[in-house]
């Protein structure tokens, strides 16, 4: 029987499992590979089992490791619920609120909003996780999430706060070298900037009647900010939110006969946090400011 199992060891085990390697887990947790490796060795000793096999580029859970992970995740969720219950009963506005949003939203939309929040609520500190990954609100990886889709995770308090439109843009320098396309078919004759692994832009181009593959994109990267900077440098045509592209003087909007459908903007927090005044204040502030997106 295992007694006195160290929760720190399980947290390290979850991190390595979710990130697929000791190095990636160390970066994500701001720890060290040596500490993580030691924790895994200690946990394997306490459980008297082998949890990971070495794999190309990282680690791979053993069958027993997969079973242990399910128990560890259940414990993490329980710890998260306890923390949420405690946070939900705090009444002061001072403290930290952790927000997660996509890299584009974090880079271009949130800075001015959060600066205004700071002026109004100087006792609230903000941690911003700029990531396209879906963070688990239940386990307190974030207090509030800004999402471009309706969250479906259980026990979430979610609100649709608006919509944002998307358009095609190209640098003025690029359009000086290349005639601006006026029909979807003419887009095929241009350098296009798209995602590497994600198929979101491929799906968006289907609305234009264009069936393209990954190789169509002259530049590929899954980081939206990098893609936008390539547009600014005149590499080719790319998508961005209308409110971002139309306030950038170095680019012009590409007007073709079809426009992408607007995308909803959602805010989400764990349902128990809606009673936390600090988190609720930030949630409502973001909802008010983001509601103007796309107008």
mmCIF file of C-alpha atoms in Angstrom:
data_model
loop_
_atom_site.group_PDB
_atom_site.id
_atom_site.type_symbol
_atom_site.label_atom_id
_atom_site.label_comp_id
_atom_site.label_asym_id
_atom_site.label_seq_id
_atom_site.Cartn_x
_atom_site.Cartn_y
_atom_site.Cartn_z
ATOM 1 C CA UNK A 1 0.000 0.000 0.000
ATOM 2 C CA UNK A 2 1.348 3.442 -0.969
ATOM 3 C CA UNK A 3 1.415 5.881 1.956
ATOM 4 C CA UNK A 4 2.246 9.593 2.012
ATOM 5 C CA UNK A 5 2.298 10.062 -1.764
ATOM 6 C CA UNK A 6 3.905 13.440 -2.521
ATOM 7 C CA UNK A 7 1.572 15.682 -4.538
ATOM 8 C CA UNK A 8 4.606 17.477 -6.035
ATOM 9 C CA UNK A 9 5.693 14.219 -7.649
ATOM 10 C CA UNK A 10 2.272 13.756 -9.215
ATOM 11 C CA UNK A 11 2.289 17.332 -10.522
ATOM 12 C CA UNK A 12 5.614 16.663 -12.234
ATOM 13 C CA UNK A 13 4.239 13.405 -13.622
ATOM 14 C CA UNK A 14 1.189 15.208 -15.066
ATOM 15 C CA UNK A 15 3.405 17.897 -16.619
ATOM 16 C CA UNK A 16 5.690 15.400 -18.368
ATOM 17 C CA UNK A 17 2.684 13.355 -19.521
ATOM 18 C CA UNK A 18 0.888 16.361 -20.990
ATOM 19 C CA UNK A 19 3.924 17.955 -22.653
ATOM 20 C CA UNK A 20 5.496 14.767 -23.976
ATOM 21 C CA UNK A 21 9.070 15.351 -22.828
ATOM 22 C CA UNK A 22 11.087 16.466 -19.818
ATOM 23 C CA UNK A 23 12.424 19.516 -21.664
ATOM 24 C CA UNK A 24 8.972 20.719 -22.785
ATOM 25 C CA UNK A 25 7.534 20.152 -19.300
ATOM 26 C CA UNK A 26 10.432 22.067 -17.732
ATOM 27 C CA UNK A 27 9.787 25.042 -20.010
ATOM 28 C CA UNK A 28 6.051 25.007 -19.337
ATOM 29 C CA UNK A 29 6.440 24.770 -15.545
ATOM 30 C CA UNK A 30 9.516 27.032 -15.336
ATOM 31 C CA UNK A 31 11.357 24.205 -13.614
ATOM 32 C CA UNK A 32 14.370 22.090 -14.473
ATOM 33 C CA UNK A 33 14.684 18.794 -16.320
ATOM 34 C CA UNK A 34 16.816 17.449 -13.503
ATOM 35 C CA UNK A 35 14.101 18.110 -10.920
ATOM 36 C CA UNK A 36 11.413 16.564 -13.098
ATOM 37 C CA UNK A 37 13.550 13.501 -13.778
ATOM 38 C CA UNK A 38 14.223 13.082 -10.067
ATOM 39 C CA UNK A 39 10.518 13.419 -9.261
ATOM 40 C CA UNK A 40 9.573 10.773 -11.822
ATOM 41 C CA UNK A 41 12.210 8.388 -10.471
ATOM 42 C CA UNK A 42 10.948 8.924 -6.919
ATOM 43 C CA UNK A 43 7.321 8.391 -7.988
ATOM 44 C CA UNK A 44 8.214 5.200 -9.867
ATOM 45 C CA UNK A 45 9.992 4.002 -6.737
ATOM 46 C CA UNK A 46 7.022 4.736 -4.502
ATOM 47 C CA UNK A 47 4.577 3.068 -6.907
ATOM 48 C CA UNK A 48 7.004 0.265 -7.780
ATOM 49 C CA UNK A 49 6.195 0.618 -11.480
ATOM 50 C CA UNK A 50 7.654 1.980 -14.711
ATOM 51 C CA UNK A 51 5.725 5.047 -15.924
ATOM 52 C CA UNK A 52 7.519 6.208 -19.089
ATOM 53 C CA UNK A 53 9.379 4.709 -22.019
ATOM 54 C CA UNK A 54 11.852 6.752 -24.003
ATOM 55 C CA UNK A 55 10.528 7.721 -27.447
ATOM 56 C CA UNK A 56 11.839 9.700 -30.408
ATOM 57 C CA UNK A 57 11.827 13.337 -29.339
ATOM 58 C CA UNK A 58 10.481 12.716 -25.850
ATOM 59 C CA UNK A 59 8.686 10.235 -23.617
ATOM 60 C CA UNK A 60 5.765 7.854 -23.980
ATOM 61 C CA UNK A 61 3.522 6.623 -21.201
ATOM 62 C CA UNK A 62 3.549 2.917 -20.451
ATOM 63 C CA UNK A 63 0.195 1.163 -20.117
ATOM 64 C CA UNK A 64 0.543 1.371 -16.340
ATOM 65 C CA UNK A 65 1.548 5.015 -16.680
ATOM 66 C CA UNK A 66 -1.708 5.741 -18.522
ATOM 67 C CA UNK A 67 -3.674 4.238 -15.635
ATOM 68 C CA UNK A 68 -1.751 6.270 -13.066
ATOM 69 C CA UNK A 69 -2.303 9.437 -15.131
ATOM 70 C CA UNK A 70 -6.095 9.061 -14.926
ATOM 71 C CA UNK A 71 -5.885 8.925 -11.129
ATOM 72 C CA UNK A 72 -3.448 11.853 -11.027
ATOM 73 C CA UNK A 73 -5.724 13.985 -13.231
ATOM 74 C CA UNK A 74 -8.700 13.189 -11.008
ATOM 75 C CA UNK A 75 -6.670 14.348 -8.002
ATOM 76 C CA UNK A 76 -5.648 17.516 -9.867
ATOM 77 C CA UNK A 77 -9.266 18.275 -10.686
ATOM 78 C CA UNK A 78 -10.280 17.713 -7.060
ATOM 79 C CA UNK A 79 -7.516 20.041 -5.880
ATOM 80 C CA UNK A 80 -8.686 22.575 -8.455
ATOM 81 C CA UNK A 81 -12.262 22.425 -7.175
ATOM 82 C CA UNK A 82 -11.042 22.962 -3.603
ATOM 83 C CA UNK A 83 -8.997 25.973 -4.683
ATOM 84 C CA UNK A 84 -11.939 27.362 -6.653
ATOM 85 C CA UNK A 85 -14.247 26.985 -3.668
ATOM 86 C CA UNK A 86 -11.800 28.894 -1.464
ATOM 87 C CA UNK A 87 -11.274 31.595 -4.108
ATOM 88 C CA UNK A 88 -14.994 31.920 -4.653
ATOM 89 C CA UNK A 89 -15.474 33.064 -1.049
ATOM 90 C CA UNK A 90 -12.819 35.791 -1.060
ATOM 91 C CA UNK A 91 -14.296 39.284 -1.005
ATOM 92 C CA UNK A 92 -11.441 41.703 -1.692
ATOM 93 C CA UNK A 93 -10.471 43.116 -5.088
ATOM 94 C CA UNK A 94 -6.705 42.938 -4.525
ATOM 95 C CA UNK A 95 -4.702 40.045 -5.884
ATOM 96 C CA UNK A 96 -3.895 38.318 -9.155
ATOM 97 C CA UNK A 97 -6.171 37.271 -11.993
ATOM 98 C CA UNK A 98 -4.768 34.912 -14.629
ATOM 99 C CA UNK A 99 -6.123 35.310 -18.173
ATOM 100 C CA UNK A 100 -5.491 33.152 -21.214
ATOM 101 C CA UNK A 101 -6.085 34.237 -24.814
ATOM 102 C CA UNK A 102 -4.704 33.557 -28.277
ATOM 103 C CA UNK A 103 -1.396 35.144 -29.206
ATOM 104 C CA UNK A 104 -3.117 37.613 -31.563
ATOM 105 C CA UNK A 105 -5.691 38.694 -28.973
ATOM 106 C CA UNK A 106 -2.974 38.933 -26.314
ATOM 107 C CA UNK A 107 -0.705 40.985 -28.570
ATOM 108 C CA UNK A 108 -3.130 43.358 -30.271
ATOM 109 C CA UNK A 109 -6.454 43.479 -28.397
ATOM 110 C CA UNK A 110 -5.766 43.063 -24.701
ATOM 111 C CA UNK A 111 -2.858 45.442 -23.913
ATOM 112 C CA UNK A 112 -4.929 48.650 -24.117
ATOM 113 C CA UNK A 113 -7.817 46.994 -22.262
ATOM 114 C CA UNK A 114 -5.605 45.698 -19.464
ATOM 115 C CA UNK A 115 -3.815 49.056 -19.162
ATOM 116 C CA UNK A 116 -7.196 50.731 -18.640
ATOM 117 C CA UNK A 117 -8.140 48.062 -16.096
ATOM 118 C CA UNK A 118 -4.920 48.790 -14.197
ATOM 119 C CA UNK A 119 -5.787 52.486 -14.002
ATOM 120 C CA UNK A 120 -9.216 51.671 -12.581
ATOM 121 C CA UNK A 121 -8.183 48.751 -10.361
ATOM 122 C CA UNK A 122 -4.537 49.297 -9.292
ATOM 123 C CA UNK A 123 -4.712 46.517 -6.677
ATOM 124 C CA UNK A 124 -5.418 43.820 -9.259
ATOM 125 C CA UNK A 125 -2.385 42.189 -10.885
ATOM 126 C CA UNK A 126 -2.768 40.359 -14.184
ATOM 127 C CA UNK A 127 -1.013 37.261 -15.485
ATOM 128 C CA UNK A 128 -1.582 36.783 -19.214
ATOM 129 C CA UNK A 129 -1.029 33.398 -20.869
ATOM 130 C CA UNK A 130 -0.628 34.117 -24.592
ATOM 131 C CA UNK A 131 -1.348 30.723 -26.073
ATOM 132 C CA UNK A 132 -3.495 29.097 -28.738
ATOM 133 C CA UNK A 133 -3.745 26.016 -26.523
ATOM 134 C CA UNK A 134 -6.951 25.366 -24.596
ATOM 135 C CA UNK A 135 -6.059 25.856 -20.937
ATOM 136 C CA UNK A 136 -7.916 23.866 -18.323
ATOM 137 C CA UNK A 137 -9.839 26.371 -16.200
ATOM 138 C CA UNK A 138 -10.826 23.695 -13.700
ATOM 139 C CA UNK A 139 -7.210 23.066 -12.724
ATOM 140 C CA UNK A 140 -6.578 26.814 -12.350
ATOM 141 C CA UNK A 141 -4.254 27.088 -15.330
ATOM 142 C CA UNK A 142 -6.246 30.282 -15.870
ATOM 143 C CA UNK A 143 -9.056 32.141 -14.108
ATOM 144 C CA UNK A 144 -10.551 33.629 -17.284
ATOM 145 C CA UNK A 145 -10.278 32.490 -20.895
ATOM 146 C CA UNK A 146 -10.924 34.566 -24.016
ATOM 147 C CA UNK A 147 -12.058 32.179 -26.732
ATOM 148 C CA UNK A 148 -13.104 32.415 -30.377
ATOM 149 C CA UNK A 149 -15.544 29.524 -29.890
ATOM 150 C CA UNK A 150 -18.181 28.535 -27.340
ATOM 151 C CA UNK A 151 -16.511 26.739 -24.427
ATOM 152 C CA UNK A 152 -18.052 23.366 -23.627
ATOM 153 C CA UNK A 153 -16.028 22.253 -20.589
ATOM 154 C CA UNK A 154 -18.229 21.243 -17.680
ATOM 155 C CA UNK A 155 -18.837 23.690 -14.820
ATOM 156 C CA UNK A 156 -17.907 26.768 -16.855
ATOM 157 C CA UNK A 157 -19.553 30.168 -16.612
ATOM 158 C CA UNK A 158 -19.402 31.446 -20.208
ATOM 159 C CA UNK A 159 -20.726 34.508 -21.957
ATOM 160 C CA UNK A 160 -20.699 35.488 -25.611
ATOM 161 C CA UNK A 161 -19.467 39.095 -25.617
ATOM 162 C CA UNK A 162 -19.433 39.850 -29.327
ATOM 163 C CA UNK A 163 -18.165 38.895 -32.735
ATOM 164 C CA UNK A 164 -15.072 39.764 -34.701
ATOM 165 C CA UNK A 165 -14.795 39.913 -38.457
ATOM 166 C CA UNK A 166 -11.837 38.669 -40.478
ATOM 167 C CA UNK A 167 -10.416 39.903 -43.745
ATOM 168 C CA UNK A 168 -7.558 39.457 -46.174
ATOM 169 C CA UNK A 169 -4.678 41.905 -46.014
ATOM 170 C CA UNK A 170 -1.419 42.536 -47.836
ATOM 171 C CA UNK A 171 1.372 45.015 -47.250
ATOM 172 C CA UNK A 172 1.295 48.091 -49.450
ATOM 173 C CA UNK A 173 4.827 47.193 -50.543
ATOM 174 C CA UNK A 174 3.586 43.783 -51.715
ATOM 175 C CA UNK A 175 0.715 45.352 -53.666
ATOM 176 C CA UNK A 176 3.129 47.711 -55.380
ATOM 177 C CA UNK A 177 4.795 44.629 -56.876
ATOM 178 C CA UNK A 178 1.640 42.597 -57.431
ATOM 179 C CA UNK A 179 -1.789 43.669 -58.676
ATOM 180 C CA UNK A 180 -4.398 43.332 -55.948
ATOM 181 C CA UNK A 181 -6.702 40.355 -56.579
ATOM 182 C CA UNK A 182 -10.368 41.162 -57.089
ATOM 183 C CA UNK A 183 -11.808 37.629 -57.274
ATOM 184 C CA UNK A 184 -11.216 34.507 -55.167
ATOM 185 C CA UNK A 185 -9.683 32.754 -58.189
ATOM 186 C CA UNK A 186 -7.020 35.439 -58.490
ATOM 187 C CA UNK A 187 -5.849 34.651 -54.959
ATOM 188 C CA UNK A 188 -4.367 31.440 -56.341
ATOM 189 C CA UNK A 189 -1.818 33.498 -58.273
ATOM 190 C CA UNK A 190 -0.447 35.185 -55.147
ATOM 191 C CA UNK A 191 1.885 34.292 -52.326
ATOM 192 C CA UNK A 192 -0.306 33.298 -49.403
ATOM 193 C CA UNK A 193 0.515 33.030 -45.703
ATOM 194 C CA UNK A 194 -1.112 30.185 -43.782
ATOM 195 C CA UNK A 195 -0.864 27.827 -40.857
ATOM 196 C CA UNK A 196 1.443 24.838 -40.733
ATOM 197 C CA UNK A 197 -0.464 22.138 -38.838
ATOM 198 C CA UNK A 198 -3.803 23.846 -38.251
ATOM 199 C CA UNK A 199 -6.377 23.591 -41.037
ATOM 200 C CA UNK A 200 -8.347 26.715 -40.009
ATOM 201 C CA UNK A 201 -7.223 28.797 -42.998
ATOM 202 C CA UNK A 202 -7.714 25.896 -45.397
ATOM 203 C CA UNK A 203 -11.299 25.662 -44.140
ATOM 204 C CA UNK A 204 -11.745 29.442 -44.385
ATOM 205 C CA UNK A 205 -10.655 29.437 -48.033
ATOM 206 C CA UNK A 206 -13.319 26.847 -48.837
ATOM 207 C CA UNK A 207 -15.851 29.648 -48.240
ATOM 208 C CA UNK A 208 -14.140 31.405 -51.149
ATOM 209 C CA UNK A 209 -14.677 28.327 -53.290
ATOM 210 C CA UNK A 210 -10.970 27.488 -53.094
ATOM 211 C CA UNK A 211 -9.884 23.961 -52.223
ATOM 212 C CA UNK A 212 -6.217 24.195 -51.334
ATOM 213 C CA UNK A 213 -3.759 22.040 -49.450
ATOM 214 C CA UNK A 214 -1.031 22.962 -46.988
ATOM 215 C CA UNK A 215 1.508 23.251 -49.835
ATOM 216 C CA UNK A 216 -0.455 26.176 -51.319
ATOM 217 C CA UNK A 217 0.873 28.482 -48.609
ATOM 218 C CA UNK A 218 4.157 30.135 -49.541
ATOM 219 C CA UNK A 219 4.832 30.658 -45.819
ATOM 220 C CA UNK A 220 3.545 28.369 -43.047
ATOM 221 C CA UNK A 221 3.544 28.908 -39.290
ATOM 222 C CA UNK A 222 0.962 28.145 -36.593
ATOM 223 C CA UNK A 223 1.855 31.295 -34.616
ATOM 224 C CA UNK A 224 -0.650 33.943 -35.695
ATOM 225 C CA UNK A 225 1.570 36.850 -34.651
ATOM 226 C CA UNK A 226 4.443 35.528 -36.756
ATOM 227 C CA UNK A 227 2.094 35.158 -39.734
ATOM 228 C CA UNK A 228 0.869 38.738 -39.342
ATOM 229 C CA UNK A 229 4.422 40.043 -39.171
ATOM 230 C CA UNK A 230 5.165 38.221 -42.416
ATOM 231 C CA UNK A 231 2.212 40.053 -43.965
ATOM 232 C CA UNK A 232 3.631 43.349 -42.700
ATOM 233 C CA UNK A 233 6.997 42.530 -44.266
ATOM 234 C CA UNK A 234 5.395 42.047 -47.662
ATOM 235 C CA UNK A 235 5.788 38.279 -47.914
ATOM 236 C CA UNK A 236 2.240 37.737 -49.141
ATOM 237 C CA UNK A 237 -1.493 37.864 -48.388
ATOM 238 C CA UNK A 238 -2.880 36.735 -45.053
ATOM 239 C CA UNK A 239 -5.902 36.834 -42.742
ATOM 240 C CA UNK A 240 -6.379 38.901 -39.627
ATOM 241 C CA UNK A 241 -9.122 40.457 -37.537
ATOM 242 C CA UNK A 242 -10.600 43.517 -39.236
ATOM 243 C CA UNK A 243 -10.013 45.807 -36.261
ATOM 244 C CA UNK A 244 -6.322 44.884 -36.279
ATOM 245 C CA UNK A 245 -5.733 45.062 -40.019
ATOM 246 C CA UNK A 246 -7.720 48.225 -40.659
ATOM 247 C CA UNK A 247 -5.798 50.245 -38.080
ATOM 248 C CA UNK A 248 -2.430 49.221 -39.549
ATOM 249 C CA UNK A 249 -1.289 51.841 -42.125
ATOM 250 C CA UNK A 250 1.300 49.537 -43.707
ATOM 251 C CA UNK A 251 -1.334 47.201 -45.161
ATOM 252 C CA UNK A 252 -4.422 47.366 -47.349
ATOM 253 C CA UNK A 253 -7.460 45.155 -47.237
ATOM 254 C CA UNK A 254 -7.961 42.782 -50.151
ATOM 255 C CA UNK A 255 -11.539 43.128 -51.388
ATOM 256 C CA UNK A 256 -12.852 40.074 -53.166
ATOM 257 C CA UNK A 257 -16.461 39.039 -53.669
ATOM 258 C CA UNK A 258 -16.628 36.799 -50.568
ATOM 259 C CA UNK A 259 -15.965 37.569 -46.908
ATOM 260 C CA UNK A 260 -15.227 35.086 -44.113
ATOM 261 C CA UNK A 261 -17.985 34.559 -41.579
ATOM 262 C CA UNK A 262 -17.602 36.540 -38.341
ATOM 263 C CA UNK A 263 -16.203 34.612 -35.388
ATOM 264 C CA UNK A 264 -17.813 34.750 -31.918
ATOM 265 C CA UNK A 265 -15.888 36.073 -28.932
ATOM 266 C CA UNK A 266 -16.536 34.240 -25.663
ATOM 267 C CA UNK A 267 -15.373 34.760 -22.107
ATOM 268 C CA UNK A 268 -15.247 31.801 -19.758
ATOM 269 C CA UNK A 269 -14.455 31.256 -16.099
ATOM 270 C CA UNK A 270 -15.167 28.422 -13.723
ATOM 271 C CA UNK A 271 -18.716 28.741 -12.405
ATOM 272 C CA UNK A 272 -17.538 28.999 -8.803
ATOM 273 C CA UNK A 273 -15.394 32.014 -9.651
ATOM 274 C CA UNK A 274 -18.347 34.139 -10.705
ATOM 275 C CA UNK A 275 -18.846 34.879 -6.995
ATOM 276 C CA UNK A 276 -15.220 36.024 -6.544
ATOM 277 C CA UNK A 277 -15.360 39.858 -6.693
ATOM 278 C CA UNK A 278 -11.848 40.218 -8.113
ATOM 279 C CA UNK A 279 -12.324 37.708 -10.922
ATOM 280 C CA UNK A 280 -15.865 38.905 -11.578
ATOM 281 C CA UNK A 281 -14.646 42.514 -11.843
ATOM 282 C CA UNK A 282 -12.065 41.544 -14.473
ATOM 283 C CA UNK A 283 -14.558 39.276 -16.259
ATOM 284 C CA UNK A 284 -17.147 42.065 -16.533
ATOM 285 C CA UNK A 285 -14.515 44.625 -17.539
ATOM 286 C CA UNK A 286 -13.250 42.391 -20.348
ATOM 287 C CA UNK A 287 -16.809 41.650 -21.461
ATOM 288 C CA UNK A 288 -17.574 45.354 -21.744
ATOM 289 C CA UNK A 289 -14.419 46.213 -23.682
ATOM 290 C CA UNK A 290 -14.388 43.147 -25.959
ATOM 291 C CA UNK A 291 -18.026 43.645 -26.882
ATOM 292 C CA UNK A 292 -16.904 46.406 -29.236
ATOM 293 C CA UNK A 293 -14.763 44.011 -31.296
ATOM 294 C CA UNK A 294 -15.913 43.760 -34.877
ATOM 295 C CA UNK A 295 -18.086 46.863 -34.744
#
